[in-house]
Short mmCIF file of C-alpha atoms and ligand atoms in Angstrom, two decimals:
data_model
loop_
_atom_site.label_atom_id
_atom_site.label_comp_id
_atom_site.label_asym_id
_atom_site.label_seq_id
_atom_site.Cartn_x
_atom_site.Cartn_y
_atom_site.Cartn_z
CA MET A 1 -25.72 6.75 11.82
CA ALA A 2 -22.49 8.41 12.85
CA GLU A 3 -24.47 11.39 14.11
CA THR A 4 -26.49 9.31 16.54
CA ILE A 5 -23.42 7.60 17.87
CA ASN A 6 -21.73 10.93 18.44
CA HIS A 7 -24.57 12.15 20.56
CA LEU A 8 -24.67 9.19 22.90
CA PRO A 9 -23.36 9.92 26.37
CA SER A 10 -19.77 8.80 26.60
CA SER A 11 -20.51 6.06 29.11
CA MET A 12 -22.74 4.23 26.65
CA SER A 13 -20.06 2.86 24.38
CA ASN A 14 -16.38 2.55 25.03
CA ALA A 15 -13.89 3.83 22.52
CA ILE A 16 -11.89 0.63 22.93
CA ASN A 17 -13.05 -2.75 24.12
CA ILE A 18 -10.66 -5.67 24.26
CA GLN A 19 -11.73 -9.09 25.53
CA ASP A 20 -9.37 -11.98 26.33
CA LEU A 21 -7.06 -11.14 23.49
CA VAL A 22 -4.40 -13.70 22.61
CA VAL A 23 -1.85 -13.10 19.86
CA GLU A 24 0.68 -15.70 18.88
CA PHE A 25 3.51 -15.29 16.42
CA PRO A 26 5.45 -18.15 14.96
CA GLY A 27 8.60 -18.50 17.05
CA ALA A 28 11.87 -20.39 16.80
CA HIS A 29 11.90 -24.17 16.24
CA GLY A 30 8.25 -24.33 15.25
CA GLY A 31 7.14 -22.94 18.58
CA ALA A 32 5.04 -19.86 19.17
CA VAL A 33 5.70 -16.49 20.76
CA ARG A 34 2.73 -15.39 22.82
CA ALA A 35 2.80 -11.63 22.54
CA LEU A 36 -0.56 -11.20 24.25
CA GLN A 37 -1.90 -13.70 26.75
CA GLY A 38 -5.54 -12.99 27.37
CA LEU A 39 -5.55 -9.22 27.53
CA SER A 40 -8.80 -7.51 28.52
CA LEU A 41 -9.03 -3.75 28.52
CA SER A 42 -11.52 -1.01 27.93
CA VAL A 43 -11.08 2.69 27.38
CA ALA A 44 -14.06 4.97 27.89
CA GLN A 45 -14.71 7.84 25.51
CA GLY A 46 -13.11 11.13 26.40
CA GLN A 47 -10.21 9.63 28.32
CA VAL A 48 -6.51 10.02 27.87
CA TYR A 49 -5.19 6.54 28.46
CA GLY A 50 -1.50 5.77 28.93
CA PHE A 51 -0.52 2.31 27.80
CA LEU A 52 2.70 1.39 29.54
CA GLY A 53 4.98 -1.58 29.77
CA PRO A 54 8.57 -2.68 29.27
CA ASN A 55 10.03 -3.33 25.82
CA GLY A 56 8.37 -6.32 24.22
CA ALA A 57 5.39 -6.26 26.57
CA GLY A 58 2.91 -6.25 23.70
CA LYS A 59 1.84 -2.61 23.39
CA THR A 60 2.46 -2.30 19.68
CA THR A 61 0.94 -5.73 19.10
CA THR A 62 -2.25 -4.63 20.86
CA MET A 63 -2.46 -1.56 18.66
CA HIS A 64 -1.86 -3.66 15.57
CA VAL A 65 -4.85 -5.82 16.45
CA LEU A 66 -6.98 -2.73 17.07
CA LEU A 67 -6.11 -1.38 13.62
CA GLY A 68 -6.70 -4.66 11.83
CA PHE A 69 -3.08 -5.26 10.75
CA ILE A 70 -3.13 -8.67 12.40
CA GLU A 71 -6.00 -10.84 13.41
CA ALA A 72 -5.84 -12.07 16.99
CA THR A 73 -5.32 -15.76 17.66
CA ALA A 74 -8.23 -15.61 20.10
CA GLY A 75 -10.42 -13.02 21.77
CA ALA A 76 -12.27 -9.97 20.47
CA ALA A 77 -11.56 -6.30 20.00
CA ARG A 78 -13.95 -3.47 19.19
CA LEU A 79 -13.58 0.23 18.45
CA PHE A 80 -16.73 2.25 19.12
CA ASP A 81 -18.67 -1.01 19.09
CA GLU A 82 -17.44 -2.00 15.64
CA ASP A 83 -15.45 -5.18 15.26
CA VAL A 84 -11.87 -4.20 14.40
CA ARG A 85 -11.91 -6.61 11.48
CA GLN A 86 -14.40 -4.32 9.73
CA THR A 87 -12.97 -1.54 7.59
CA ILE A 88 -15.64 0.83 8.94
CA ALA A 89 -14.16 0.57 12.44
CA ARG A 90 -11.25 2.74 11.33
CA ARG A 91 -13.31 5.67 10.11
CA ARG A 92 -13.12 7.61 13.38
CA ILE A 93 -9.57 6.63 14.24
CA GLY A 94 -6.27 8.41 13.88
CA TYR A 95 -3.04 6.45 14.21
CA LEU A 96 0.59 7.35 14.60
CA PRO A 97 2.83 4.31 14.03
CA GLU A 98 5.82 3.37 16.12
CA HIS A 99 8.21 4.17 13.29
CA PRO A 100 7.74 7.34 11.27
CA ASP A 101 7.80 5.64 7.86
CA THR A 102 6.22 7.45 4.99
CA TYR A 103 6.12 7.97 1.24
CA ARG A 104 9.40 9.76 0.77
CA PHE A 105 8.62 11.01 -2.74
CA LEU A 106 5.69 13.10 -1.48
CA THR A 107 5.87 16.52 0.10
CA GLY A 108 4.46 17.01 3.59
CA ARG A 109 1.41 18.76 2.21
CA GLU A 110 0.79 16.05 -0.38
CA LEU A 111 0.95 13.39 2.32
CA LEU A 112 -1.81 15.12 4.26
CA LEU A 113 -3.91 15.59 1.13
CA MET A 114 -3.50 11.93 0.30
CA ALA A 115 -4.46 10.87 3.81
CA GLY A 116 -7.51 13.13 3.77
CA ARG A 117 -8.70 11.74 0.46
CA LEU A 118 -8.57 8.24 1.88
CA PHE A 119 -11.09 9.47 4.44
CA GLY A 120 -13.21 10.92 1.65
CA LEU A 121 -12.77 14.56 2.70
CA SER A 122 -13.78 17.15 0.11
CA ARG A 123 -11.12 19.23 -1.57
CA THR A 124 -11.99 22.56 0.07
CA ALA A 125 -12.33 21.05 3.54
CA LEU A 126 -9.06 19.27 3.00
CA ASN A 127 -7.10 22.33 1.92
CA ALA A 128 -8.13 24.20 5.03
CA ARG A 129 -7.49 21.19 7.24
CA THR A 130 -4.03 20.65 5.77
CA THR A 131 -2.93 24.21 6.43
CA GLU A 132 -4.30 24.05 9.95
CA LEU A 133 -2.51 20.77 10.72
CA LEU A 134 0.80 21.91 9.29
CA ALA A 135 0.65 24.88 11.65
CA LEU A 136 -0.35 22.65 14.55
CA VAL A 137 2.76 20.49 14.23
CA GLY A 138 5.00 23.41 13.28
CA LEU A 139 5.86 22.36 9.74
CA GLU A 140 4.55 25.30 7.69
CA THR A 141 7.94 26.18 6.25
CA ALA A 142 8.78 22.58 5.29
CA ALA A 143 5.33 21.77 3.92
CA ASP A 144 6.33 21.76 0.27
CA ARG A 145 9.56 19.86 0.63
CA ARG A 146 9.89 16.16 -0.14
CA LEU A 147 9.56 13.97 2.93
CA ALA A 148 12.87 12.36 1.97
CA THR A 149 14.53 15.52 3.23
CA TYR A 150 12.76 15.54 6.61
CA SER A 151 14.59 14.80 9.85
CA ARG A 152 13.35 12.04 12.14
CA GLY A 153 11.50 14.43 14.39
CA MET A 154 9.94 16.17 11.41
CA LEU A 155 8.71 12.82 10.11
CA GLN A 156 7.22 12.16 13.52
CA ARG A 157 5.47 15.53 13.32
CA ILE A 158 4.02 14.95 9.88
CA GLY A 159 2.99 11.47 11.07
CA LEU A 160 1.05 13.08 13.89
CA ALA A 161 -0.55 15.53 11.48
CA GLN A 162 -1.74 12.76 9.15
CA ALA A 163 -3.15 10.93 12.17
CA LEU A 164 -5.38 13.93 12.89
CA VAL A 165 -6.50 14.67 9.33
CA ASN A 166 -10.00 13.21 9.77
CA ASP A 167 -10.53 14.93 13.14
CA PRO A 168 -10.69 11.47 14.75
CA ASP A 169 -12.69 10.64 17.87
CA LEU A 170 -10.04 8.17 18.97
CA VAL A 171 -6.35 8.78 18.49
CA ILE A 172 -3.99 5.84 18.87
CA LEU A 173 -0.39 6.94 19.27
CA ASP A 174 2.52 4.51 19.51
CA GLU A 175 5.27 6.30 21.45
CA PRO A 176 4.37 9.76 20.14
CA ALA A 177 7.09 11.56 22.05
CA SER A 178 10.00 9.61 20.59
CA GLY A 179 12.09 11.69 18.24
CA PHE A 180 10.68 14.99 19.44
CA ASP A 181 12.83 17.78 20.79
CA PRO A 182 11.86 19.29 24.19
CA LEU A 183 9.67 21.93 22.54
CA GLY A 184 8.08 19.25 20.42
CA ARG A 185 7.25 17.27 23.52
CA ILE A 186 5.52 20.22 25.04
CA ARG A 187 3.61 20.62 21.78
CA ILE A 188 2.56 16.95 21.84
CA ARG A 189 1.32 17.37 25.39
CA GLU A 190 -0.64 20.46 24.41
CA ILE A 191 -2.17 18.62 21.47
CA ILE A 192 -3.25 15.73 23.67
CA VAL A 193 -4.77 18.06 26.24
CA ALA A 194 -6.58 19.97 23.50
CA LEU A 195 -7.97 16.72 22.13
CA ARG A 196 -9.28 15.77 25.55
CA GLU A 197 -10.91 19.16 25.95
CA ARG A 198 -12.82 18.49 22.77
CA GLY A 199 -14.07 15.16 24.14
CA LYS A 200 -11.71 13.01 22.09
CA THR A 201 -10.19 9.78 23.34
CA VAL A 202 -6.43 9.34 23.27
CA PHE A 203 -4.80 5.94 23.68
CA PHE A 204 -1.05 6.09 23.64
CA SER A 205 1.96 4.03 24.57
CA SER A 206 4.98 5.66 26.07
CA HIS A 207 8.17 5.12 28.00
CA GLU A 208 8.23 8.75 29.15
CA LEU A 209 6.59 8.26 32.50
CA SER A 210 6.84 11.88 33.55
CA GLU A 211 4.91 12.86 30.42
CA VAL A 212 2.34 10.18 31.10
CA GLU A 213 1.95 11.35 34.66
CA ARG A 214 1.12 14.83 33.42
CA VAL A 215 -1.50 14.12 30.80
CA CYS A 216 -3.16 10.78 31.50
CA ASP A 217 -6.49 10.16 33.19
CA ARG A 218 -5.88 6.46 33.32
CA VAL A 219 -3.00 4.11 32.80
CA GLY A 220 -2.69 0.41 32.08
CA ILE A 221 0.58 -1.38 32.62
CA LEU A 222 1.33 -4.36 30.45
CA ALA A 223 3.98 -6.95 31.17
CA ALA A 224 4.61 -10.07 29.10
CA GLY A 225 1.27 -9.78 27.35
CA ARG A 226 -0.81 -9.35 30.49
CA LEU A 227 -2.24 -6.32 32.20
CA VAL A 228 -0.55 -6.12 35.61
CA ALA A 229 -2.02 -2.83 36.79
CA GLU A 230 -4.86 -0.62 35.64
CA GLY A 231 -6.66 2.35 37.03
CA ARG A 232 -6.98 6.09 37.44
CA MET A 233 -3.71 7.88 37.63
CA ALA A 234 -4.63 9.29 41.05
CA GLU A 235 -5.52 5.87 42.49
CA LEU A 236 -2.42 4.11 41.28
CA VAL A 237 0.16 6.55 42.50
CA LYS A 238 -0.61 7.70 45.95
CA ALA A 239 1.36 8.52 49.04
CA GLY A 240 4.19 10.34 47.42
CA GLU A 241 5.16 7.55 45.03
CA SER A 242 5.99 8.63 41.49
CA LEU A 243 4.64 6.76 38.48
CA GLU A 244 8.15 5.60 37.79
CA GLN A 245 8.53 4.01 41.19
CA TYR A 246 5.12 2.44 40.88
CA PHE A 247 5.93 1.12 37.40
CA ILE A 248 9.13 -0.51 38.59
CA ARG A 249 7.35 -2.08 41.54
CA VAL A 250 4.56 -3.73 39.52
CA VAL A 251 6.67 -4.76 36.57
CA SER A 252 9.51 -6.41 38.44
CA MET B 1 -13.68 4.53 -5.60
CA ILE B 2 -11.97 7.70 -4.40
CA ARG B 3 -9.70 5.54 -2.27
CA ILE B 4 -8.74 3.32 -5.18
CA LEU B 5 -8.03 6.38 -7.32
CA THR B 6 -5.98 7.99 -4.57
CA LEU B 7 -3.82 4.89 -4.27
CA ALA B 8 -3.42 4.70 -8.03
CA TRP B 9 -2.45 8.37 -8.09
CA LEU B 10 0.23 7.56 -5.52
CA VAL B 11 1.72 4.88 -7.78
CA TRP B 12 1.66 7.31 -10.69
CA LEU B 13 3.31 10.08 -8.71
CA GLU B 14 6.05 7.80 -7.49
CA MET B 15 6.79 6.59 -11.01
CA ILE B 16 7.08 10.03 -12.56
CA ARG B 17 9.30 11.17 -9.70
CA ARG B 18 11.64 8.22 -10.01
CA LYS B 19 14.26 7.86 -12.67
CA ASP B 20 13.64 4.31 -13.97
CA ILE B 21 10.96 5.23 -16.45
CA TYR B 22 13.06 7.97 -18.02
CA VAL B 23 16.02 5.63 -18.24
CA LEU B 24 13.89 3.12 -20.13
CA LEU B 25 12.63 5.83 -22.47
CA ILE B 26 16.09 7.16 -23.17
CA LEU B 27 17.41 3.64 -23.75
CA LEU B 28 14.63 2.90 -26.20
CA ALA B 29 15.17 6.16 -28.05
CA ALA B 30 18.91 5.49 -28.18
CA PHE B 31 18.31 2.02 -29.62
CA LEU B 32 15.97 3.38 -32.25
CA VAL B 33 18.35 6.12 -33.26
CA THR B 34 21.12 3.56 -33.57
CA LEU B 35 18.88 1.45 -35.78
CA MET B 36 18.15 4.43 -37.97
CA ALA B 37 21.83 5.21 -38.22
CA LEU B 38 22.45 1.65 -39.35
CA ASN B 39 19.77 2.02 -41.99
CA LEU B 40 21.53 5.07 -43.33
CA PHE B 41 24.39 2.82 -44.32
CA GLY B 42 22.15 1.08 -46.78
CA LEU B 43 20.45 -1.93 -45.30
CA GLY B 44 17.57 -2.98 -47.53
CA GLN B 45 13.96 -2.88 -46.42
CA ALA B 46 14.88 -0.09 -44.08
CA VAL B 47 11.45 0.87 -42.81
CA SER B 48 9.94 -2.55 -42.10
CA TYR B 49 13.17 -3.53 -40.40
CA LEU B 50 12.94 -0.49 -38.17
CA LYS B 51 9.28 -1.22 -37.48
CA GLU B 52 9.90 -4.82 -36.53
CA ILE B 53 12.88 -4.28 -34.26
CA GLY B 54 11.36 -1.12 -32.82
CA LEU B 55 8.13 -2.89 -31.92
CA LEU B 56 10.03 -5.75 -30.36
CA LEU B 57 12.00 -3.28 -28.24
CA ALA B 58 8.87 -1.41 -27.24
CA TRP B 59 7.24 -4.69 -26.23
CA VAL B 60 10.20 -5.80 -24.18
CA CYS B 61 10.49 -2.42 -22.44
CA SER B 62 6.81 -2.34 -21.66
CA TRP B 63 6.94 -5.94 -20.37
CA ILE B 64 9.86 -5.16 -18.07
CA LEU B 65 8.13 -2.05 -16.81
CA ALA B 66 4.82 -3.83 -16.19
CA VAL B 67 6.45 -6.62 -14.21
CA SER B 68 8.81 -4.50 -12.18
CA VAL B 69 6.29 -1.80 -11.30
CA SER B 70 3.48 -4.17 -10.34
CA ALA B 71 5.54 -6.71 -8.41
CA ARG B 72 7.20 -4.04 -6.34
CA GLN B 73 4.12 -2.15 -5.10
CA LEU B 74 2.89 -4.24 -2.19
CA PRO B 75 6.27 -5.50 -0.91
CA GLN B 76 7.56 -1.94 -0.93
CA GLU B 77 4.66 -0.78 1.24
CA GLU B 78 5.65 -3.41 3.76
CA ARG B 79 9.38 -2.92 3.61
CA GLN B 80 9.05 0.82 4.07
CA GLY B 81 6.40 0.42 6.75
CA THR B 82 3.96 2.68 4.90
CA ILE B 83 1.37 -0.09 4.89
CA PHE B 84 0.68 0.65 8.57
CA PRO B 85 -0.58 4.23 8.33
CA LEU B 86 -2.34 3.21 5.11
CA LEU B 87 -4.30 0.30 6.56
CA ALA B 88 -5.09 2.34 9.66
CA LYS B 89 -7.38 4.38 7.40
CA PRO B 90 -10.78 3.08 6.37
CA VAL B 91 -9.24 1.39 3.35
CA SER B 92 -9.96 -2.26 2.72
CA ARG B 93 -7.37 -4.74 1.56
CA ALA B 94 -9.30 -5.14 -1.69
CA GLU B 95 -9.04 -1.39 -2.28
CA VAL B 96 -5.30 -1.48 -1.64
CA LEU B 97 -4.92 -4.25 -4.17
CA LEU B 98 -7.11 -2.57 -6.78
CA GLY B 99 -5.52 0.85 -6.30
CA LYS B 100 -2.03 -0.57 -6.70
CA TRP B 101 -3.03 -2.58 -9.73
CA LEU B 102 -4.77 0.38 -11.36
CA GLY B 103 -1.74 2.59 -10.75
CA ALA B 104 0.69 0.03 -12.16
CA TRP B 105 -1.55 -0.54 -15.18
CA VAL B 106 -2.03 3.13 -15.99
CA VAL B 107 1.68 3.89 -15.58
CA THR B 108 2.77 1.07 -17.90
CA GLY B 109 -0.05 1.77 -20.35
CA ALA B 110 0.96 5.42 -20.58
CA ALA B 111 4.63 4.53 -20.98
CA THR B 112 3.70 2.09 -23.74
CA LEU B 113 1.82 4.86 -25.51
CA VAL B 114 4.94 6.98 -25.36
CA PHE B 115 6.98 4.07 -26.77
CA TYR B 116 4.55 3.74 -29.69
CA VAL B 117 4.54 7.45 -30.40
CA LEU B 118 8.32 7.53 -30.29
CA LEU B 119 8.52 4.61 -32.70
CA ALA B 120 5.95 6.15 -35.04
CA LEU B 121 8.00 9.35 -35.09
CA MET B 122 11.18 7.48 -35.96
CA VAL B 123 9.39 5.53 -38.68
CA ALA B 124 7.98 8.76 -40.09
CA LEU B 125 11.48 10.22 -40.14
CA ARG B 126 12.54 7.28 -42.31
CA GLY B 127 9.70 8.08 -44.67
CA GLY B 128 7.43 5.24 -43.54
CA GLY B 129 4.25 5.15 -41.49
CA PHE B 130 1.89 2.97 -39.49
CA GLY B 131 -1.80 2.60 -40.22
CA GLY B 132 -3.45 4.88 -37.65
CA VAL B 133 -6.32 2.53 -36.86
CA VAL B 134 -4.09 -0.51 -36.56
CA LEU B 135 -1.73 1.42 -34.30
CA ALA B 136 -4.62 2.41 -32.03
CA GLN B 137 -5.87 -1.19 -31.99
CA ALA B 138 -2.38 -2.44 -31.23
CA TRP B 139 -2.11 -0.09 -28.26
CA LEU B 140 -5.56 -1.01 -26.96
CA LEU B 141 -4.75 -4.70 -27.10
CA HIS B 142 -1.39 -3.98 -25.54
CA LEU B 143 -3.30 -2.37 -22.68
CA GLY B 144 -5.30 -5.59 -22.29
CA LEU B 145 -2.07 -7.55 -22.13
CA LEU B 146 -0.58 -5.16 -19.58
CA ALA B 147 -3.69 -5.50 -17.42
CA ILE B 148 -3.06 -9.24 -17.18
CA ILE B 149 0.67 -8.92 -16.55
CA THR B 150 0.28 -6.28 -13.84
CA ALA B 151 -2.49 -8.33 -12.20
CA LEU B 152 -0.14 -11.32 -12.11
CA GLY B 153 2.64 -9.20 -10.63
CA ILE B 154 0.33 -7.84 -7.94
CA ALA B 155 -1.10 -11.29 -7.18
CA PHE B 156 2.31 -12.92 -6.77
CA SER B 157 3.60 -10.05 -4.65
CA THR B 158 0.86 -10.41 -2.04
CA ARG B 159 2.89 -13.16 -0.39
CA LEU B 160 6.37 -12.83 -1.92
CA HIS B 161 9.26 -10.40 -1.98
CA ALA B 162 9.41 -8.05 -4.92
CA ASP B 163 12.32 -10.00 -6.44
CA ALA B 164 10.62 -13.36 -6.19
CA ALA B 165 7.30 -12.00 -7.39
CA SER B 166 8.80 -10.32 -10.43
CA ALA B 167 10.89 -13.40 -11.30
CA LEU B 168 7.77 -15.53 -11.11
CA THR B 169 5.79 -13.08 -13.23
CA TYR B 170 8.53 -13.05 -15.86
CA VAL B 171 8.61 -16.84 -15.96
CA VAL B 172 4.85 -17.29 -16.11
CA THR B 173 4.28 -14.65 -18.78
CA LEU B 174 7.20 -15.89 -20.86
CA ALA B 175 6.03 -19.49 -20.53
CA ALA B 176 2.51 -18.51 -21.51
CA TRP B 177 3.86 -16.52 -24.43
CA LEU B 178 6.06 -19.29 -25.78
CA VAL B 179 4.12 -22.41 -24.88
CA MET B 180 0.47 -21.57 -25.34
CA PRO B 181 0.43 -21.36 -29.14
CA ARG B 182 1.98 -24.82 -29.27
CA VAL B 183 -0.37 -26.51 -26.82
CA PRO B 184 -3.06 -27.50 -29.37
CA ASP B 185 -0.52 -29.52 -31.37
CA LEU B 186 0.81 -31.14 -28.23
CA VAL B 187 -2.67 -32.08 -27.04
CA LEU B 188 -3.23 -34.05 -30.23
CA THR B 189 -0.21 -36.27 -29.69
CA ALA B 190 -0.41 -36.60 -25.89
CA ARG B 191 -2.73 -38.93 -24.03
CA GLY B 192 -4.01 -39.63 -20.51
CA VAL B 193 -2.91 -37.41 -17.67
CA VAL B 194 -0.54 -35.40 -19.84
CA GLN B 195 -3.35 -34.55 -22.20
CA THR B 196 -5.61 -33.46 -19.34
CA GLY B 197 -2.75 -31.45 -17.88
CA LEU B 198 -2.18 -29.69 -21.18
CA MET B 199 -5.87 -28.89 -21.45
CA VAL B 200 -5.85 -27.41 -17.95
CA ILE B 201 -2.82 -25.28 -18.81
CA TYR B 202 -4.47 -24.19 -22.03
CA TYR B 203 -7.51 -22.85 -20.26
CA ALA B 204 -5.95 -21.63 -17.01
CA LEU B 205 -3.00 -19.66 -18.34
CA PRO B 206 -3.67 -16.42 -20.20
CA HIS B 207 -3.40 -16.42 -23.97
CA LEU B 208 -1.05 -13.53 -24.34
CA GLU B 209 -0.47 -14.16 -28.03
CA LEU B 210 -4.03 -12.96 -28.75
CA PHE B 211 -2.99 -9.42 -27.89
CA ASP B 212 -0.22 -9.21 -30.45
CA LEU B 213 -0.95 -7.08 -33.52
CA ARG B 214 2.66 -6.44 -34.41
CA ARG B 215 2.59 -8.29 -37.72
CA ARG B 216 -0.36 -6.23 -38.90
CA LEU B 217 1.64 -3.13 -38.06
CA VAL B 218 4.86 -4.21 -39.71
CA TYR B 219 3.32 -5.41 -42.96
CA GLY B 220 0.74 -2.64 -43.12
CA TRP B 221 -2.24 -5.01 -43.13
CA SER B 222 -5.78 -3.74 -42.69
CA PRO B 223 -7.19 -3.24 -39.16
CA ALA B 224 -8.44 -6.25 -37.20
CA PRO B 225 -12.23 -6.70 -37.02
CA GLY B 226 -13.60 -4.48 -34.25
CA ALA B 227 -15.57 -7.32 -32.67
CA ALA B 228 -12.45 -9.45 -32.38
CA VAL B 229 -10.56 -6.64 -30.70
CA LEU B 230 -13.41 -6.07 -28.30
CA LEU B 231 -13.74 -9.77 -27.43
CA THR B 232 -10.01 -10.02 -26.81
CA LEU B 233 -10.16 -7.02 -24.50
CA VAL B 234 -13.06 -8.57 -22.58
CA TYR B 235 -11.04 -11.76 -22.29
CA GLY B 236 -8.09 -9.73 -20.99
CA LEU B 237 -10.16 -8.01 -18.34
CA LEU B 238 -11.68 -11.33 -17.31
CA MET B 239 -8.24 -12.87 -16.83
CA THR B 240 -7.17 -9.76 -14.94
CA ALA B 241 -10.17 -10.11 -12.63
CA VAL B 242 -9.34 -13.77 -12.01
CA PHE B 243 -5.74 -13.01 -11.01
CA LEU B 244 -6.72 -10.05 -8.88
CA THR B 245 -9.31 -12.17 -7.08
CA LEU B 246 -6.71 -14.85 -6.39
CA GLY B 247 -4.38 -12.15 -5.12
CA TRP B 248 -7.09 -10.78 -2.87
CA LEU B 249 -7.73 -14.24 -1.40
CA ALA B 250 -4.07 -14.39 -0.45
CA TYR B 251 -4.01 -10.82 0.83
CA ARG B 252 -7.20 -10.34 2.78
CA ASN B 253 -6.11 -12.26 5.89
CA LYS B 254 -2.42 -11.53 5.69
CA ARG B 255 -0.89 -10.48 9.00
CA PHE B 256 1.11 -7.31 8.80
CA THR B 257 3.74 -7.50 11.47
CA ARG B 258 7.11 -6.01 11.63
CA GLY B 259 9.73 -8.13 9.97
CA ALA B 260 7.25 -10.28 8.11
CA MET B 261 8.91 -9.42 4.80
CA LEU B 262 12.54 -9.31 5.85
N1 ATP C 301 6.18 -10.62 13.78
C1 ATP C 301 6.56 -11.10 14.95
N2 ATP C 301 7.07 -12.34 15.05
C2 ATP C 301 7.45 -12.83 16.23
N3 ATP C 301 7.37 -12.17 17.38
C3 ATP C 301 6.87 -10.93 17.35
C4 ATP C 301 6.44 -10.32 16.15
N4 ATP C 301 5.98 -9.09 16.44
C5 ATP C 301 6.12 -8.93 17.76
N5 ATP C 301 6.65 -10.04 18.32
C6 ATP C 301 6.95 -10.24 19.75
O1 ATP C 301 5.81 -9.89 20.50
C7 ATP C 301 6.22 -9.30 21.71
C8 ATP C 301 5.53 -7.96 21.89
O2 ATP C 301 6.05 -7.04 20.97
P1 ATP C 301 5.54 -5.53 20.87
O3 ATP C 301 6.14 -4.92 19.68
O4 ATP C 301 4.06 -5.54 20.96
O5 ATP C 301 6.15 -4.89 22.18
P2 ATP C 301 6.04 -3.39 22.71
O6 ATP C 301 5.35 -3.46 24.02
O7 ATP C 301 5.48 -2.49 21.69
O8 ATP C 301 7.58 -3.04 22.96
P3 ATP C 301 8.38 -1.64 22.77
O9 ATP C 301 8.16 -0.87 24.03
O10 ATP C 301 9.80 -2.08 22.68
O11 ATP C 301 7.89 -0.96 21.56
C9 ATP C 301 7.73 -9.21 21.68
O12 ATP C 301 8.26 -10.29 22.38
C10 ATP C 301 8.04 -9.32 20.22
O13 ATP C 301 9.30 -9.89 20.01
MG1 MG C 302 6.20 -0.88 20.58
#
């Protein structure tokens, strides 16, 4: 089944499909906070999609719906044509959370092994994959240390590595660049570009607009739970305007 | 299955890398040694005294461990935010629940085995001994009991903080332990709604007293009939399944958002 899907041309099924999504949280005085107000969005396979918006716009909330952490109040969301409420929808996904929280009693290597086993990877495949990923994020020397001793940026790195353990077709990254040093940021950019070259889809939120400008094919800008701008990078920012200037114009 | 085992392995690994379990073990050993020292000063019936108090201590330690380990699993995942990368994998909520329960059960079951072995060693040092078969039966039934307790802890913690869930598990298990054996007498004297209520309690709450073979151990009685042990274990697993199912019903649609558990 997975094989056939993989061989479909990328236009046939989107990596992400979101239709009229509404998410409400209980608010103060019995009211409700509407984090998403009818969001519709689709991301084609093979794209690098920048998901932008001011603090509290609803970026993390959207990702949480996509990953099945919360069920939407209304609307539908699909990943590779599977309803996000199905466990199977997460088989081809990699996810880096907003906060680099992890099992602090494990070592970096153990965390990757654990993550790989949850995807049902075989032991030999997993050992090779683990070594490869540790090198990719530059953590070879810290691999056998407890995660409790990792710095914030190192936790972010190991988080990225565990997001890639199953060689996902869609990578969802919530502010991947935060916590990284300048070299780390370059590394992140290289990883994203490499993923795109292999036909993978990357959906990531970010406040680093200059980074976004460099790597994204498309961007969507969210404000107060609604999409206020969407399109190809080249179409949105024309005539000498930077993404930052554009962002400020549409958001305010 | 591999996912459930992986999650259980995680619980196990965390336990053996934390200090609590060793503290409990050392405390228990210290208590037992103190008891033995007391015996040296000439208390009568030295060995059965040691057996009785030692078993009580082992039971209390294992109870505390079962409640605290099980009730803490799910809330801790949320408080530390590790539930997010976990649920982003193709792991169902049912598998999370089962993996956590299995881990908590195996950890407490193994610790209980260590408690029993420790006690048997101490008793042997005093020149006494347990019947091997009865001791094995006692541990097996203890495992059945621990399955129920850890299932309760997991079920309560699907929607509560670790503190609240463990308090509730303590109260429910203690109530079941103390009240259930008395319910039949009460039913005879009660009438109407109270009687119905008592009947409901009698069948809904687990009969923890069934799992207790301590008197056989202390007085050196012969082993319990195998069929009875087996039936009790089946009953224990059935109760465990009921509580885990209730927990799953509460857990499957839970929204995981930041701050939900604060
Ligand atoms: N559990 C919750 N209860 C109530 N409101 C919530 C909850 N989670 C999120 N919200 C609200 O939903 C809105 C969107 O939050 P979200 O975390 O999706 O923003 P974001 O775009 O990721 O912001 P940031 O750039 O700061 O990460 C905010 O107003 C937030 O306060
Ligand atoms: Mg966010």
